[in-house]
XYZ file of C-alpha atoms in Angstrom:
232
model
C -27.444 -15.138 27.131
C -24.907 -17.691 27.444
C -21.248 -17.009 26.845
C -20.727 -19.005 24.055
C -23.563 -17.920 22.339
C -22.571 -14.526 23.637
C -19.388 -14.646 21.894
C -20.698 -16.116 18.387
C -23.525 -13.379 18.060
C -21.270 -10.557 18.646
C -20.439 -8.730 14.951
C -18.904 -5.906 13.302
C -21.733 -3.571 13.692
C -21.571 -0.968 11.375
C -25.042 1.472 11.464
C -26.965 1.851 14.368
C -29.758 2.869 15.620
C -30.631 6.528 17.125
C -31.093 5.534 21.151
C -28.964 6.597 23.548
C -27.208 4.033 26.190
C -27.495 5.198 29.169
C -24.204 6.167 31.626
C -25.188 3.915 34.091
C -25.241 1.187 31.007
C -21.943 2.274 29.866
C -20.549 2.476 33.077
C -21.778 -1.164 33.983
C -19.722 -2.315 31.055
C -16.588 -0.454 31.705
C -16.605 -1.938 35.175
C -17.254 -5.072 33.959
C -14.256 -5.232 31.342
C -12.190 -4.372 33.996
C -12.295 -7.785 35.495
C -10.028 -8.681 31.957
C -6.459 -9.955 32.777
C -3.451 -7.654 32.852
C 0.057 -8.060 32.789
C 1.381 -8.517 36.744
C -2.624 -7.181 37.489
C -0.959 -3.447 36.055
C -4.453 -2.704 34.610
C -2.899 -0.031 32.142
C -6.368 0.869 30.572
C -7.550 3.998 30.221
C -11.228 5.080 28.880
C -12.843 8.355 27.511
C -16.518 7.894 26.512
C -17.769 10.048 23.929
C -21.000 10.694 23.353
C -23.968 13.599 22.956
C -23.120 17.039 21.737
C -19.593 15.884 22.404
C -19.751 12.998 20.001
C -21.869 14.760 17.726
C -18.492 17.770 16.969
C -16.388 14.861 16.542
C -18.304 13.814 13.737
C -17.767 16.915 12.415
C -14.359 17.346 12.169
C -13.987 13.865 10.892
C -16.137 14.925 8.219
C -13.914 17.819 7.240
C -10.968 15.962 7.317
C -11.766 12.536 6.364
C -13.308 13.805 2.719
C -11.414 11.363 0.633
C -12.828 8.482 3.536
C -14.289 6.467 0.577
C -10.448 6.116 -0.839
C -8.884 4.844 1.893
C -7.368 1.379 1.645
C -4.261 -0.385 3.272
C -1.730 1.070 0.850
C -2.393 5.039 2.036
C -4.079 4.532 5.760
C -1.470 6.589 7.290
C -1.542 8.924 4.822
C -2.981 12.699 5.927
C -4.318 11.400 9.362
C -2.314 11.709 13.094
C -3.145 8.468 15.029
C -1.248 8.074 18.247
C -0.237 4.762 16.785
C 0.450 4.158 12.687
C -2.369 1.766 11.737
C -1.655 -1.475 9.526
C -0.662 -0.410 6.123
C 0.607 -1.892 2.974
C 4.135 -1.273 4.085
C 4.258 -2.513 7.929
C 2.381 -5.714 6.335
C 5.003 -6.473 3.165
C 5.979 -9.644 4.946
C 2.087 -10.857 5.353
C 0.605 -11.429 2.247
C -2.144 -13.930 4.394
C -3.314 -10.660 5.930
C -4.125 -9.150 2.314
C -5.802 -12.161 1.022
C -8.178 -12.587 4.185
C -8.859 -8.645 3.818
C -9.445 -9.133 -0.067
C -11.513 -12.630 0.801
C -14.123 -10.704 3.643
C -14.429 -7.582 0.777
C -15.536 -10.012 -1.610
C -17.778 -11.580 0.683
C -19.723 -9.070 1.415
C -19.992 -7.302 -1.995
C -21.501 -11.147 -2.770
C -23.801 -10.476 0.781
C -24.878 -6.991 0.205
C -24.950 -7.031 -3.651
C -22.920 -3.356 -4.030
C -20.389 -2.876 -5.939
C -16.647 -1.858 -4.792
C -17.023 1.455 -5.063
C -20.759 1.508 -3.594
C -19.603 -0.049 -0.896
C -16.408 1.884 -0.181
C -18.607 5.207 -0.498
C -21.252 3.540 2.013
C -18.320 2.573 4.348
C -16.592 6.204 4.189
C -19.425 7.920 5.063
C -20.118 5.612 7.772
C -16.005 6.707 8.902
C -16.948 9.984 9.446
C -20.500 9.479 11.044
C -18.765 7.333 13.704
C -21.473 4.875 11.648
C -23.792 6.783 13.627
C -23.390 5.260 17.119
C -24.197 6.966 20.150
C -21.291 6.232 22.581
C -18.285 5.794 21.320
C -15.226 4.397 23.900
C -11.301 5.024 23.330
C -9.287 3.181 24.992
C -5.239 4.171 25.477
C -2.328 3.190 27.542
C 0.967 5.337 28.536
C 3.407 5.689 25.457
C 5.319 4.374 28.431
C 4.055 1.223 28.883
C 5.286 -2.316 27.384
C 3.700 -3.750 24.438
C 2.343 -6.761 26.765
C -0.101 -3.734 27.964
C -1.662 -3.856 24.047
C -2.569 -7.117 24.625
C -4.091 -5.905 28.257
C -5.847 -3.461 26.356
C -7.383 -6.323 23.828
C -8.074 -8.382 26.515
C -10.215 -5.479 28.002
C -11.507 -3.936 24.580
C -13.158 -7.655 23.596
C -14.428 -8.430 27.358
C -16.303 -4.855 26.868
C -17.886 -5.963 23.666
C -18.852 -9.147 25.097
C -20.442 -7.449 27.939
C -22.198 -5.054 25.746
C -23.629 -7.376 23.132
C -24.961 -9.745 26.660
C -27.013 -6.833 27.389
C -28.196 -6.268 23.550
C -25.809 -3.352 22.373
C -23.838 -4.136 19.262
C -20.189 -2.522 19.058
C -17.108 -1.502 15.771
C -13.818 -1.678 17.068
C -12.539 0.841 14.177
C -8.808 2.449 13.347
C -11.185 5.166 12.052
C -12.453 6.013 14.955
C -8.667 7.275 16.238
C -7.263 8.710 13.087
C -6.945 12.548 14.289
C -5.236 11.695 17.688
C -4.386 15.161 18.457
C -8.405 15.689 17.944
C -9.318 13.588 20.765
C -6.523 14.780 22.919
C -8.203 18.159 22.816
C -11.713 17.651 22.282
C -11.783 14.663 25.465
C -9.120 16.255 27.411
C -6.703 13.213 26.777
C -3.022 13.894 28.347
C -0.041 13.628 26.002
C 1.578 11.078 27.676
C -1.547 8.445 26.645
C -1.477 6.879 23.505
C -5.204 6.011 21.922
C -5.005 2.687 20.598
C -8.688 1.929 19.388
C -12.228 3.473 19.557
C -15.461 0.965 19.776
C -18.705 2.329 18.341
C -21.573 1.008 20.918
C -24.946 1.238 20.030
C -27.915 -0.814 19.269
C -27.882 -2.177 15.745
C -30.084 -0.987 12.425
C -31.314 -4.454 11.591
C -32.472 -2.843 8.486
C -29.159 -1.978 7.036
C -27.559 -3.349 4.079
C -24.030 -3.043 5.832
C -25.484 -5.231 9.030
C -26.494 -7.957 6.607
C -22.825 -9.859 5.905
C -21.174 -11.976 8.536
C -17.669 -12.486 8.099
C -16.286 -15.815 7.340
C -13.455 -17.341 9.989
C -10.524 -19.428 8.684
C -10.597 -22.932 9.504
C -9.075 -24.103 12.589
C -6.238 -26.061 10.601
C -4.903 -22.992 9.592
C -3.902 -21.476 12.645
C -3.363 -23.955 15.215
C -0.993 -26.264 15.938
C -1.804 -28.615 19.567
C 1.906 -30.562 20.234
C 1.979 -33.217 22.964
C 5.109 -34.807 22.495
């Protein structure tokens, strides 16, 4: 597949199929996001890989915990759950009202897309939360709580090469706050030191082209709105 095309296929994929991805698969891609850039070439990643029996009692727990899943919404994302790092909530986004109307504009698409209603869709998408939307493998990535904040962008940089590299080879990924909600979960269940903060999880796995929640693509703002070339 060619890169551009590589990079304009690749989706929010959000139900999967049941097949496994192989370690040496997963491991190919690991190695291959690696190659990302990185702050003075510090390469802060770090990567646990859940998956098997192992994903399978993480599901679990997020089910117990996450029971009001289908409620959760920007205003109370923080609320009840123990990330390593406070997702984006109402509050920490007060000055960005452009962030709430792109979030309300991609809801309303695909209501319009799937034909659900709010509430059937925020019941679809909160049991999908705790399932891990029934991926396979499912890769957390963290950095020291020591590191700069120029290793988050290292981190992005090697998060999005990953999913690149994954959807090349046919595997469909969900970069998801979800995913990291119960930090001190992970810590125990993957053996994840305290002085790493998990930043993101990424669902891999090859997509359910039958799904309703596979069916929207979201829309991208045009170009004009965020960019600005100066020559003089």
């Amino acid at each position: 597949m060619e890169t551009i095309d590589t990079i304009m296929s690749r989706k929010a994929t959000r139900a999967y199929l049941d097949k496994d991805i192989d370690d040496s698969i997963i491991r190919e891609l690991i190695e291959t996001a690696a190659f990302s850039p990185s702050y003075g070439s510090t390469q802060p990643w770090k990567v646990y890989v859940a998956k098997g029996e192992k994903l399978d009692k993480l599901r679990y727990i997020w089910k117990e915990r996450m029971s009001n899943a289908s409620n959760l919404t920007l205003s109370n994302l923080n609320q009840g759950v123990k990330p390593d790092v406070p997702g984006p909530d109402k509050e920490s986004l007060k000055h960005l009202p452009e962030f709430f109307e792109n979030t309300d504009a991609w809801l309303k698409h695909r209501l319009k897309d799937t034909g659900l209603t709010e509430k059937e869709h925020g019941e679809i998408l909160g049991n999908g939360a705790t399932s891990f939307y029934g991926a396979p493998v499912c890769v957390f990535l963290g950095v020291s709580k020591y590191a700069s904040k120029y290793s988050y962008y290292d981190l992005g940089a090697f998060s999005h090469t990953m999913m690149l590299a994954a959807k090349d080879k046919g595997i469909n990924s969900l970069p998801a706050f979800t995913n990291v909600m119960y930090g001190d979960v992970l810590h125990k269940e993957l053996g994840i030191p305290a002085d790493i903060n998990v930043l993101i999880g990424i669902c891999l796995g090859y997509e359910d082209k039958e799904s309703i929640m596979n069916k929207p693509r979201s829309k991208h703002l045009p170009i004009d709105e965020y960019l600005k070339i100066v020559s003089e």
